[in-house]
């Protein structure tokens, strides 16, 4: 085990065999050209303002680089909250359909999952009206999704973004679901590769449990994004060898 420098809110210890490969320049690594990057500037600023502190600027930029890299047509997001990241993906990818699920507690005094306090009418409310035709809001528990039924109804997904239940077991289940509903060559992204203490389960899953090798942002700030495709994993393993 080694000390994690930089962020005082990070846990002090993590596994030396961490399977995440951390990089600072995702636009460069994922070969997203300067023009596409410049064109995405307004989307980044809008999403960063919308996220109201839920995402670090680096998270927003990294997700944008990942989405521009894989150009998904069908996106599934686990964890809508007010819809900042859904709206961002819809603005960035004019041909994409985004389906997003959020858990809303029927009993607001009894919380079951993180960030499940919104009324159903507030969930996804930030998704712009001009994008609503390409957006499907689901309310429910991602852990109860039957992958076969999901694929039958929504098709296979080119990108699954996991930002729901941040417990270690919850992220494991959501990752398993993501693999089961992914289209060939599809991508998975996770928020909170270096989260606040209370969301540490997501980092523990990504670093200690996950068999795949994923790309991640640097861990000197709070938040962090991880990103995986089969092809990227092969590339990362080659450069690590
Ligand atoms: C951190 S917020 C997501 C933030 C959002 N992605 C954004 O960028 O604005 C977490 C969301 O995950 C949802 N959530 C937590 N556990 C869930 C579960 N088991 N199934 C579905 N949604 C879940 C919560 O309802 C909440 O909407």
JSON list of C-alpha atoms in Angstrom, two decimals, residues 1-237:
[
{"chain": "A", "resi": 1, "resn": "UNK", "atom": "CA", "xyz": [0.00, 0.00, 0.00]},
{"chain": "A", "resi": 2, "resn": "UNK", "atom": "CA", "xyz": [1.22, 3.53, -0.74]},
{"chain": "A", "resi": 3, "resn": "UNK", "atom": "CA", "xyz": [0.30, 7.03, 0.33]},
{"chain": "A", "resi": 4, "resn": "UNK", "atom": "CA", "xyz": [-1.76, 9.09, -2.09]},
{"chain": "A", "resi": 5, "resn": "UNK", "atom": "CA", "xyz": [-0.28, 12.60, -2.21]},
{"chain": "A", "resi": 6, "resn": "UNK", "atom": "CA", "xyz": [-2.00, 15.80, -3.17]},
{"chain": "A", "resi": 7, "resn": "UNK", "atom": "CA", "xyz": [-5.60, 15.71, -2.02]},
{"chain": "A", "resi": 8, "resn": "UNK", "atom": "CA", "xyz": [-6.14, 15.85, 1.75]},
{"chain": "A", "resi": 9, "resn": "UNK", "atom": "CA", "xyz": [-9.66, 14.43, 1.37]},
{"chain": "A", "resi": 10, "resn": "UNK", "atom": "CA", "xyz": [-8.42, 11.30, -0.38]},
{"chain": "A", "resi": 11, "resn": "UNK", "atom": "CA", "xyz": [-7.98, 8.13, 1.66]},
{"chain": "A", "resi": 12, "resn": "UNK", "atom": "CA", "xyz": [-4.38, 7.71, 2.71]},
{"chain": "A", "resi": 13, "resn": "UNK", "atom": "CA", "xyz": [-3.94, 4.24, 1.31]},
{"chain": "A", "resi": 14, "resn": "UNK", "atom": "CA", "xyz": [-4.56, 2.47, -1.92]},
{"chain": "A", "resi": 15, "resn": "UNK", "atom": "CA", "xyz": [-3.36, -0.69, -3.55]},
{"chain": "A", "resi": 16, "resn": "UNK", "atom": "CA", "xyz": [0.05, -0.59, -5.24]},
{"chain": "A", "resi": 17, "resn": "UNK", "atom": "CA", "xyz": [-1.41, -2.78, -8.00]},
{"chain": "A", "resi": 18, "resn": "UNK", "atom": "CA", "xyz": [-4.01, -0.14, -8.91]},
{"chain": "A", "resi": 19, "resn": "UNK", "atom": "CA", "xyz": [-5.33, -1.05, -12.34]},
{"chain": "A", "resi": 20, "resn": "UNK", "atom": "CA", "xyz": [-6.17, 2.50, -13.39]},
{"chain": "A", "resi": 21, "resn": "UNK", "atom": "CA", "xyz": [-3.72, 4.24, -15.68]},
{"chain": "A", "resi": 22, "resn": "UNK", "atom": "CA", "xyz": [-3.84, 7.91, -14.82]},
{"chain": "A", "resi": 23, "resn": "UNK", "atom": "CA", "xyz": [-3.21, 10.59, -17.44]},
{"chain": "A", "resi": 24, "resn": "UNK", "atom": "CA", "xyz": [-3.66, 14.37, -17.45]},
{"chain": "A", "resi": 25, "resn": "UNK", "atom": "CA", "xyz": [-4.21, 15.04, -21.16]},
{"chain": "A", "resi": 26, "resn": "UNK", "atom": "CA", "xyz": [-7.18, 13.01, -22.37]},
{"chain": "A", "resi": 27, "resn": "UNK", "atom": "CA", "xyz": [-7.71, 15.12, -25.48]},
{"chain": "A", "resi": 28, "resn": "UNK", "atom": "CA", "xyz": [-4.16, 14.25, -26.57]},
{"chain": "A", "resi": 29, "resn": "UNK", "atom": "CA", "xyz": [-4.23, 10.60, -25.50]},
{"chain": "A", "resi": 30, "resn": "UNK", "atom": "CA", "xyz": [-7.63, 9.95, -27.08]},
{"chain": "A", "resi": 31, "resn": "UNK", "atom": "CA", "xyz": [-6.61, 11.87, -30.21]},
{"chain": "A", "resi": 32, "resn": "UNK", "atom": "CA", "xyz": [-9.41, 14.42, -30.13]},
{"chain": "A", "resi": 33, "resn": "UNK", "atom": "CA", "xyz": [-8.20, 17.23, -32.41]},
{"chain": "A", "resi": 34, "resn": "UNK", "atom": "CA", "xyz": [-7.79, 20.87, -31.41]},
{"chain": "A", "resi": 35, "resn": "UNK", "atom": "CA", "xyz": [-10.78, 21.98, -33.52]},
{"chain": "A", "resi": 36, "resn": "UNK", "atom": "CA", "xyz": [-13.19, 19.51, -31.90]},
{"chain": "A", "resi": 37, "resn": "UNK", "atom": "CA", "xyz": [-11.82, 20.55, -28.52]},
{"chain": "A", "resi": 38, "resn": "UNK", "atom": "CA", "xyz": [-12.36, 24.25, -29.31]},
{"chain": "A", "resi": 39, "resn": "UNK", "atom": "CA", "xyz": [-15.86, 23.55, -30.66]},
{"chain": "A", "resi": 40, "resn": "UNK", "atom": "CA", "xyz": [-16.75, 21.84, -27.37]},
{"chain": "A", "resi": 41, "resn": "UNK", "atom": "CA", "xyz": [-15.72, 24.85, -25.23]},
{"chain": "A", "resi": 42, "resn": "UNK", "atom": "CA", "xyz": [-19.27, 26.23, -24.80]},
{"chain": "A", "resi": 43, "resn": "UNK", "atom": "CA", "xyz": [-20.64, 22.78, -23.95]},
{"chain": "A", "resi": 44, "resn": "UNK", "atom": "CA", "xyz": [-17.93, 22.37, -21.32]},
{"chain": "A", "resi": 45, "resn": "UNK", "atom": "CA", "xyz": [-18.61, 25.77, -19.74]},
{"chain": "A", "resi": 46, "resn": "UNK", "atom": "CA", "xyz": [-22.38, 25.18, -19.73]},
{"chain": "A", "resi": 47, "resn": "UNK", "atom": "CA", "xyz": [-22.04, 21.71, -18.17]},
{"chain": "A", "resi": 48, "resn": "UNK", "atom": "CA", "xyz": [-19.55, 22.91, -15.57]},
{"chain": "A", "resi": 49, "resn": "UNK", "atom": "CA", "xyz": [-21.91, 25.70, -14.48]},
{"chain": "A", "resi": 50, "resn": "UNK", "atom": "CA", "xyz": [-24.90, 23.31, -14.50]},
{"chain": "A", "resi": 51, "resn": "UNK", "atom": "CA", "xyz": [-23.14, 20.69, -12.40]},
{"chain": "A", "resi": 52, "resn": "UNK", "atom": "CA", "xyz": [-23.04, 23.09, -9.41]},
{"chain": "A", "resi": 53, "resn": "UNK", "atom": "CA", "xyz": [-19.94, 21.55, -7.90]},
{"chain": "A", "resi": 54, "resn": "UNK", "atom": "CA", "xyz": [-20.91, 17.94, -8.58]},
{"chain": "A", "resi": 55, "resn": "UNK", "atom": "CA", "xyz": [-18.24, 17.69, -11.26]},
{"chain": "A", "resi": 56, "resn": "UNK", "atom": "CA", "xyz": [-14.76, 19.16, -11.30]},
{"chain": "A", "resi": 57, "resn": "UNK", "atom": "CA", "xyz": [-13.84, 21.08, -14.46]},
{"chain": "A", "resi": 58, "resn": "UNK", "atom": "CA", "xyz": [-11.37, 18.27, -15.27]},
{"chain": "A", "resi": 59, "resn": "UNK", "atom": "CA", "xyz": [-14.22, 15.74, -14.99]},
{"chain": "A", "resi": 60, "resn": "UNK", "atom": "CA", "xyz": [-16.28, 17.68, -17.50]},
{"chain": "A", "resi": 61, "resn": "UNK", "atom": "CA", "xyz": [-13.35, 18.06, -19.91]},
{"chain": "A", "resi": 62, "resn": "UNK", "atom": "CA", "xyz": [-12.39, 14.40, -19.61]},
{"chain": "A", "resi": 63, "resn": "UNK", "atom": "CA", "xyz": [-15.94, 13.17, -20.21]},
{"chain": "A", "resi": 64, "resn": "UNK", "atom": "CA", "xyz": [-16.13, 15.43, -23.24]},
{"chain": "A", "resi": 65, "resn": "UNK", "atom": "CA", "xyz": [-12.83, 14.02, -24.57]},
{"chain": "A", "resi": 66, "resn": "UNK", "atom": "CA", "xyz": [-14.09, 10.46, -23.98]},
{"chain": "A", "resi": 67, "resn": "UNK", "atom": "CA", "xyz": [-17.43, 11.10, -25.69]},
{"chain": "A", "resi": 68, "resn": "UNK", "atom": "CA", "xyz": [-15.81, 12.85, -28.67]},
{"chain": "A", "resi": 69, "resn": "UNK", "atom": "CA", "xyz": [-13.37, 9.95, -28.94]},
{"chain": "A", "resi": 70, "resn": "UNK", "atom": "CA", "xyz": [-16.03, 7.23, -29.10]},
{"chain": "A", "resi": 71, "resn": "UNK", "atom": "CA", "xyz": [-18.83, 9.24, -30.82]},
{"chain": "A", "resi": 72, "resn": "UNK", "atom": "CA", "xyz": [-21.64, 7.13, -29.35]},
{"chain": "A", "resi": 73, "resn": "UNK", "atom": "CA", "xyz": [-25.08, 7.03, -30.93]},
{"chain": "A", "resi": 74, "resn": "UNK", "atom": "CA", "xyz": [-26.72, 5.45, -27.89]},
{"chain": "A", "resi": 75, "resn": "UNK", "atom": "CA", "xyz": [-25.74, 6.48, -24.39]},
{"chain": "A", "resi": 76, "resn": "UNK", "atom": "CA", "xyz": [-26.98, 5.09, -21.10]},
{"chain": "A", "resi": 77, "resn": "UNK", "atom": "CA", "xyz": [-26.30, 7.10, -17.96]},
{"chain": "A", "resi": 78, "resn": "UNK", "atom": "CA", "xyz": [-26.75, 5.62, -14.50]},
{"chain": "A", "resi": 79, "resn": "UNK", "atom": "CA", "xyz": [-27.37, 8.60, -12.22]},
{"chain": "A", "resi": 80, "resn": "UNK", "atom": "CA", "xyz": [-29.20, 11.56, -13.74]},
{"chain": "A", "resi": 81, "resn": "UNK", "atom": "CA", "xyz": [-29.66, 13.84, -10.72]},
{"chain": "A", "resi": 82, "resn": "UNK", "atom": "CA", "xyz": [-30.69, 17.23, -12.20]},
{"chain": "A", "resi": 83, "resn": "UNK", "atom": "CA", "xyz": [-29.43, 16.28, -15.66]},
{"chain": "A", "resi": 84, "resn": "UNK", "atom": "CA", "xyz": [-26.18, 18.26, -15.99]},
{"chain": "A", "resi": 85, "resn": "UNK", "atom": "CA", "xyz": [-24.23, 15.39, -17.55]},
{"chain": "A", "resi": 86, "resn": "UNK", "atom": "CA", "xyz": [-27.21, 14.17, -19.63]},
{"chain": "A", "resi": 87, "resn": "UNK", "atom": "CA", "xyz": [-27.62, 17.66, -21.06]},
{"chain": "A", "resi": 88, "resn": "UNK", "atom": "CA", "xyz": [-23.88, 17.89, -21.73]},
{"chain": "A", "resi": 89, "resn": "UNK", "atom": "CA", "xyz": [-23.86, 14.65, -23.71]},
{"chain": "A", "resi": 90, "resn": "UNK", "atom": "CA", "xyz": [-26.94, 15.69, -25.69]},
{"chain": "A", "resi": 91, "resn": "UNK", "atom": "CA", "xyz": [-25.38, 19.06, -26.60]},
{"chain": "A", "resi": 92, "resn": "UNK", "atom": "CA", "xyz": [-22.06, 17.51, -27.51]},
{"chain": "A", "resi": 93, "resn": "UNK", "atom": "CA", "xyz": [-23.44, 14.64, -29.60]},
{"chain": "A", "resi": 94, "resn": "UNK", "atom": "CA", "xyz": [-26.21, 15.96, -31.84]},
{"chain": "A", "resi": 95, "resn": "UNK", "atom": "CA", "xyz": [-26.99, 12.50, -33.28]},
{"chain": "A", "resi": 96, "resn": "UNK", "atom": "CA", "xyz": [-27.05, 10.64, -29.98]},
{"chain": "A", "resi": 97, "resn": "UNK", "atom": "CA", "xyz": [-29.97, 9.43, -27.90]},
{"chain": "A", "resi": 98, "resn": "UNK", "atom": "CA", "xyz": [-29.36, 9.55, -24.14]},
{"chain": "A", "resi": 99, "resn": "UNK", "atom": "CA", "xyz": [-31.28, 7.29, -21.76]},
{"chain": "A", "resi": 100, "resn": "UNK", "atom": "CA", "xyz": [-30.68, 8.06, -18.11]},
{"chain": "A", "resi": 101, "resn": "UNK", "atom": "CA", "xyz": [-31.88, 6.48, -14.88]},
{"chain": "A", "resi": 102, "resn": "UNK", "atom": "CA", "xyz": [-32.15, 8.00, -11.42]},
{"chain": "A", "resi": 103, "resn": "UNK", "atom": "CA", "xyz": [-33.42, 6.60, -8.18]},
{"chain": "A", "resi": 104, "resn": "UNK", "atom": "CA", "xyz": [-35.99, 8.78, -6.47]},
{"chain": "A", "resi": 105, "resn": "UNK", "atom": "CA", "xyz": [-37.00, 7.81, -2.98]},
{"chain": "A", "resi": 106, "resn": "UNK", "atom": "CA", "xyz": [-40.71, 7.34, -2.36]},
{"chain": "A", "resi": 107, "resn": "UNK", "atom": "CA", "xyz": [-40.05, 8.26, 1.23]},
{"chain": "A", "resi": 108, "resn": "UNK", "atom": "CA", "xyz": [-37.81, 11.38, 1.24]},
{"chain": "A", "resi": 109, "resn": "UNK", "atom": "CA", "xyz": [-37.08, 11.04, 4.95]},
{"chain": "A", "resi": 110, "resn": "UNK", "atom": "CA", "xyz": [-35.57, 7.60, 4.38]},
{"chain": "A", "resi": 111, "resn": "UNK", "atom": "CA", "xyz": [-32.65, 7.79, 1.93]},
{"chain": "A", "resi": 112, "resn": "UNK", "atom": "CA", "xyz": [-31.68, 4.58, 0.17]},
{"chain": "A", "resi": 113, "resn": "UNK", "atom": "CA", "xyz": [-28.96, 5.76, -2.24]},
{"chain": "A", "resi": 114, "resn": "UNK", "atom": "CA", "xyz": [-26.76, 8.82, -2.53]},
{"chain": "A", "resi": 115, "resn": "UNK", "atom": "CA", "xyz": [-28.41, 11.88, -4.12]},
{"chain": "A", "resi": 116, "resn": "UNK", "atom": "CA", "xyz": [-31.87, 10.26, -4.21]},
{"chain": "A", "resi": 117, "resn": "UNK", "atom": "CA", "xyz": [-33.48, 13.27, -2.50]},
{"chain": "A", "resi": 118, "resn": "UNK", "atom": "CA", "xyz": [-34.95, 14.96, -5.59]},
{"chain": "A", "resi": 119, "resn": "UNK", "atom": "CA", "xyz": [-38.65, 14.90, -6.40]},
{"chain": "A", "resi": 120, "resn": "UNK", "atom": "CA", "xyz": [-39.32, 13.07, -9.67]},
{"chain": "A", "resi": 121, "resn": "UNK", "atom": "CA", "xyz": [-40.22, 16.37, -11.35]},
{"chain": "A", "resi": 122, "resn": "UNK", "atom": "CA", "xyz": [-36.73, 17.72, -10.48]},
{"chain": "A", "resi": 123, "resn": "UNK", "atom": "CA", "xyz": [-34.84, 14.73, -11.90]},
{"chain": "A", "resi": 124, "resn": "UNK", "atom": "CA", "xyz": [-33.30, 15.61, -15.27]},
{"chain": "A", "resi": 125, "resn": "UNK", "atom": "CA", "xyz": [-34.85, 19.09, -15.16]},
{"chain": "A", "resi": 126, "resn": "UNK", "atom": "CA", "xyz": [-31.66, 20.67, -16.56]},
{"chain": "A", "resi": 127, "resn": "UNK", "atom": "CA", "xyz": [-31.97, 18.83, -19.86]},
{"chain": "A", "resi": 128, "resn": "UNK", "atom": "CA", "xyz": [-32.71, 21.56, -22.40]},
{"chain": "A", "resi": 129, "resn": "UNK", "atom": "CA", "xyz": [-36.18, 21.45, -24.02]},
{"chain": "A", "resi": 130, "resn": "UNK", "atom": "CA", "xyz": [-34.55, 21.38, -27.49]},
{"chain": "A", "resi": 131, "resn": "UNK", "atom": "CA", "xyz": [-32.92, 18.02, -26.61]},
{"chain": "A", "resi": 132, "resn": "UNK", "atom": "CA", "xyz": [-35.92, 16.32, -25.01]},
{"chain": "A", "resi": 133, "resn": "UNK", "atom": "CA", "xyz": [-36.76, 14.42, -28.20]},
{"chain": "A", "resi": 134, "resn": "UNK", "atom": "CA", "xyz": [-33.44, 12.55, -27.89]},
{"chain": "A", "resi": 135, "resn": "UNK", "atom": "CA", "xyz": [-33.70, 11.95, -24.15]},
{"chain": "A", "resi": 136, "resn": "UNK", "atom": "CA", "xyz": [-35.40, 9.16, -22.20]},
{"chain": "A", "resi": 137, "resn": "UNK", "atom": "CA", "xyz": [-35.69, 9.54, -18.44]},
{"chain": "A", "resi": 138, "resn": "UNK", "atom": "CA", "xyz": [-36.08, 6.36, -16.40]},
{"chain": "A", "resi": 139, "resn": "UNK", "atom": "CA", "xyz": [-36.89, 6.42, -12.70]},
{"chain": "A", "resi": 140, "resn": "UNK", "atom": "CA", "xyz": [-35.87, 3.35, -10.75]},
{"chain": "A", "resi": 141, "resn": "UNK", "atom": "CA", "xyz": [-33.05, 1.27, -9.35]},
{"chain": "A", "resi": 142, "resn": "UNK", "atom": "CA", "xyz": [-30.27, 0.41, -11.81]},
{"chain": "A", "resi": 143, "resn": "UNK", "atom": "CA", "xyz": [-29.54, -2.75, -9.81]},
{"chain": "A", "resi": 144, "resn": "UNK", "atom": "CA", "xyz": [-32.97, -4.07, -10.71]},
{"chain": "A", "resi": 145, "resn": "UNK", "atom": "CA", "xyz": [-32.54, -3.69, -14.48]},
{"chain": "A", "resi": 146, "resn": "UNK", "atom": "CA", "xyz": [-32.82, -6.91, -16.45]},
{"chain": "A", "resi": 147, "resn": "UNK", "atom": "CA", "xyz": [-30.13, -6.52, -19.16]},
{"chain": "A", "resi": 148, "resn": "UNK", "atom": "CA", "xyz": [-32.03, -8.55, -21.77]},
{"chain": "A", "resi": 149, "resn": "UNK", "atom": "CA", "xyz": [-35.25, -6.60, -21.30]},
{"chain": "A", "resi": 150, "resn": "UNK", "atom": "CA", "xyz": [-33.26, -3.34, -21.37]},
{"chain": "A", "resi": 151, "resn": "UNK", "atom": "CA", "xyz": [-31.57, -4.21, -24.66]},
{"chain": "A", "resi": 152, "resn": "UNK", "atom": "CA", "xyz": [-34.88, -5.25, -26.16]},
{"chain": "A", "resi": 153, "resn": "UNK", "atom": "CA", "xyz": [-36.43, -1.92, -25.28]},
{"chain": "A", "resi": 154, "resn": "UNK", "atom": "CA", "xyz": [-33.52, 0.51, -25.77]},
{"chain": "A", "resi": 155, "resn": "UNK", "atom": "CA", "xyz": [-30.99, -1.33, -27.95]},
{"chain": "A", "resi": 156, "resn": "UNK", "atom": "CA", "xyz": [-27.32, -1.94, -27.17]},
{"chain": "A", "resi": 157, "resn": "UNK", "atom": "CA", "xyz": [-25.41, 1.05, -25.83]},
{"chain": "A", "resi": 158, "resn": "UNK", "atom": "CA", "xyz": [-22.26, 2.60, -27.33]},
{"chain": "A", "resi": 159, "resn": "UNK", "atom": "CA", "xyz": [-21.41, 4.39, -24.08]},
{"chain": "A", "resi": 160, "resn": "UNK", "atom": "CA", "xyz": [-22.52, 3.70, -20.51]},
{"chain": "A", "resi": 161, "resn": "UNK", "atom": "CA", "xyz": [-21.71, 6.42, -17.97]},
{"chain": "A", "resi": 162, "resn": "UNK", "atom": "CA", "xyz": [-21.84, 5.20, -14.36]},
{"chain": "A", "resi": 163, "resn": "UNK", "atom": "CA", "xyz": [-22.52, 7.90, -11.77]},
{"chain": "A", "resi": 164, "resn": "UNK", "atom": "CA", "xyz": [-25.24, 6.33, -9.60]},
{"chain": "A", "resi": 165, "resn": "UNK", "atom": "CA", "xyz": [-24.91, 4.33, -6.41]},
{"chain": "A", "resi": 166, "resn": "UNK", "atom": "CA", "xyz": [-21.29, 4.96, -5.36]},
{"chain": "A", "resi": 167, "resn": "UNK", "atom": "CA", "xyz": [-20.94, 1.97, -3.01]},
{"chain": "A", "resi": 168, "resn": "UNK", "atom": "CA", "xyz": [-18.28, -0.56, -3.98]},
{"chain": "A", "resi": 169, "resn": "UNK", "atom": "CA", "xyz": [-20.90, -3.26, -4.57]},
{"chain": "A", "resi": 170, "resn": "UNK", "atom": "CA", "xyz": [-23.19, -0.80, -6.37]},
{"chain": "A", "resi": 171, "resn": "UNK", "atom": "CA", "xyz": [-20.48, 0.23, -8.84]},
{"chain": "A", "resi": 172, "resn": "UNK", "atom": "CA", "xyz": [-19.62, -3.44, -9.36]},
{"chain": "A", "resi": 173, "resn": "UNK", "atom": "CA", "xyz": [-23.26, -4.22, -10.22]},
{"chain": "A", "resi": 174, "resn": "UNK", "atom": "CA", "xyz": [-23.57, -1.21, -12.52]},
{"chain": "A", "resi": 175, "resn": "UNK", "atom": "CA", "xyz": [-20.34, -2.17, -14.30]},
{"chain": "A", "resi": 176, "resn": "UNK", "atom": "CA", "xyz": [-21.61, -5.71, -14.81]},
{"chain": "A", "resi": 177, "resn": "UNK", "atom": "CA", "xyz": [-24.83, -4.27, -16.24]},
{"chain": "A", "resi": 178, "resn": "UNK", "atom": "CA", "xyz": [-22.85, -1.96, -18.51]},
{"chain": "A", "resi": 179, "resn": "UNK", "atom": "CA", "xyz": [-20.90, -4.89, -20.00]},
{"chain": "A", "resi": 180, "resn": "UNK", "atom": "CA", "xyz": [-24.13, -6.83, -20.52]},
{"chain": "A", "resi": 181, "resn": "UNK", "atom": "CA", "xyz": [-25.84, -4.05, -22.50]},
{"chain": "A", "resi": 182, "resn": "UNK", "atom": "CA", "xyz": [-22.81, -2.74, -24.41]},
{"chain": "A", "resi": 183, "resn": "UNK", "atom": "CA", "xyz": [-22.64, -2.79, -28.22]},
{"chain": "A", "resi": 184, "resn": "UNK", "atom": "CA", "xyz": [-19.52, -4.34, -29.76]},
{"chain": "A", "resi": 185, "resn": "UNK", "atom": "CA", "xyz": [-16.65, -1.86, -29.35]},
{"chain": "A", "resi": 186, "resn": "UNK", "atom": "CA", "xyz": [-18.67, 0.06, -26.75]},
{"chain": "A", "resi": 187, "resn": "UNK", "atom": "CA", "xyz": [-17.26, 2.26, -23.99]},
{"chain": "A", "resi": 188, "resn": "UNK", "atom": "CA", "xyz": [-17.80, 2.61, -20.24]},
{"chain": "A", "resi": 189, "resn": "UNK", "atom": "CA", "xyz": [-17.07, 5.73, -18.19]},
{"chain": "A", "resi": 190, "resn": "UNK", "atom": "CA", "xyz": [-17.27, 6.11, -14.42]},
{"chain": "A", "resi": 191, "resn": "UNK", "atom": "CA", "xyz": [-17.43, 9.24, -12.32]},
{"chain": "A", "resi": 192, "resn": "UNK", "atom": "CA", "xyz": [-15.54, 9.41, -9.02]},
{"chain": "A", "resi": 193, "resn": "UNK", "atom": "CA", "xyz": [-12.27, 7.64, -9.65]},
{"chain": "A", "resi": 194, "resn": "UNK", "atom": "CA", "xyz": [-10.84, 9.86, -6.88]},
{"chain": "A", "resi": 195, "resn": "UNK", "atom": "CA", "xyz": [-13.90, 10.92, -4.92]},
{"chain": "A", "resi": 196, "resn": "UNK", "atom": "CA", "xyz": [-14.80, 12.49, -1.62]},
{"chain": "A", "resi": 197, "resn": "UNK", "atom": "CA", "xyz": [-14.40, 10.11, 1.28]},
{"chain": "A", "resi": 198, "resn": "UNK", "atom": "CA", "xyz": [-18.06, 9.13, 1.33]},
{"chain": "A", "resi": 199, "resn": "UNK", "atom": "CA", "xyz": [-17.95, 7.92, -2.27]},
{"chain": "A", "resi": 200, "resn": "UNK", "atom": "CA", "xyz": [-14.74, 5.95, -1.83]},
{"chain": "A", "resi": 201, "resn": "UNK", "atom": "CA", "xyz": [-16.51, 2.71, -2.86]},
{"chain": "A", "resi": 202, "resn": "UNK", "atom": "CA", "xyz": [-16.27, 3.74, -6.52]},
{"chain": "A", "resi": 203, "resn": "UNK", "atom": "CA", "xyz": [-12.50, 4.16, -6.29]},
{"chain": "A", "resi": 204, "resn": "UNK", "atom": "CA", "xyz": [-12.11, 0.92, -4.40]},
{"chain": "A", "resi": 205, "resn": "UNK", "atom": "CA", "xyz": [-14.02, -0.95, -7.08]},
{"chain": "A", "resi": 206, "resn": "UNK", "atom": "CA", "xyz": [-12.08, 0.66, -9.94]},
{"chain": "A", "resi": 207, "resn": "UNK", "atom": "CA", "xyz": [-8.65, 0.23, -8.39]},
{"chain": "A", "resi": 208, "resn": "UNK", "atom": "CA", "xyz": [-8.96, -2.98, -6.44]},
{"chain": "A", "resi": 209, "resn": "UNK", "atom": "CA", "xyz": [-11.76, -5.09, -7.90]},
{"chain": "A", "resi": 210, "resn": "UNK", "atom": "CA", "xyz": [-12.12, -4.41, -11.59]},
{"chain": "A", "resi": 211, "resn": "UNK", "atom": "CA", "xyz": [-10.43, -6.87, -13.93]},
{"chain": "A", "resi": 212, "resn": "UNK", "atom": "CA", "xyz": [-10.26, -4.42, -16.83]},
{"chain": "A", "resi": 213, "resn": "UNK", "atom": "CA", "xyz": [-7.54, -1.82, -17.20]},
{"chain": "A", "resi": 214, "resn": "UNK", "atom": "CA", "xyz": [-9.07, 1.63, -17.58]},
{"chain": "A", "resi": 215, "resn": "UNK", "atom": "CA", "xyz": [-7.79, 5.11, -18.20]},
{"chain": "A", "resi": 216, "resn": "UNK", "atom": "CA", "xyz": [-8.36, 7.60, -15.39]},
{"chain": "A", "resi": 217, "resn": "UNK", "atom": "CA", "xyz": [-7.76, 11.26, -14.70]},
{"chain": "A", "resi": 218, "resn": "UNK", "atom": "CA", "xyz": [-4.98, 12.28, -12.35]},
{"chain": "A", "resi": 219, "resn": "UNK", "atom": "CA", "xyz": [-5.97, 11.99, -8.69]},
{"chain": "A", "resi": 220, "resn": "UNK", "atom": "CA", "xyz": [-4.80, 15.36, -7.34]},
{"chain": "A", "resi": 221, "resn": "UNK", "atom": "CA", "xyz": [-8.36, 16.74, -7.18]},
{"chain": "A", "resi": 222, "resn": "UNK", "atom": "CA", "xyz": [-11.77, 15.58, -5.99]},
{"chain": "A", "resi": 223, "resn": "UNK", "atom": "CA", "xyz": [-13.95, 13.78, -8.51]},
{"chain": "A", "resi": 224, "resn": "UNK", "atom": "CA", "xyz": [-12.14, 11.98, -11.29]},
{"chain": "A", "resi": 225, "resn": "UNK", "atom": "CA", "xyz": [-13.30, 10.03, -14.31]},
{"chain": "A", "resi": 226, "resn": "UNK", "atom": "CA", "xyz": [-12.33, 6.58, -15.58]},
{"chain": "A", "resi": 227, "resn": "UNK", "atom": "CA", "xyz": [-12.86, 5.36, -19.14]},
{"chain": "A", "resi": 228, "resn": "UNK", "atom": "CA", "xyz": [-12.61, 1.97, -20.79]},
{"chain": "A", "resi": 229, "resn": "UNK", "atom": "CA", "xyz": [-12.96, 0.43, -24.22]},
{"chain": "A", "resi": 230, "resn": "UNK", "atom": "CA", "xyz": [-11.49, -2.90, -25.20]},
{"chain": "A", "resi": 231, "resn": "UNK", "atom": "CA", "xyz": [-9.25, -1.20, -27.76]},
{"chain": "A", "resi": 232, "resn": "UNK", "atom": "CA", "xyz": [-8.05, 1.43, -25.29]},
{"chain": "A", "resi": 233, "resn": "UNK", "atom": "CA", "xyz": [-7.26, -1.28, -22.74]},
{"chain": "A", "resi": 234, "resn": "UNK", "atom": "CA", "xyz": [-5.05, -3.04, -25.32]},
{"chain": "A", "resi": 235, "resn": "UNK", "atom": "CA", "xyz": [-3.29, 0.27, -26.03]},
{"chain": "A", "resi": 236, "resn": "UNK", "atom": "CA", "xyz": [-2.76, 1.01, -22.33]},
{"chain": "A", "resi": 237, "resn": "UNK", "atom": "CA", "xyz": [-1.38, -2.48, -21.69]}
]
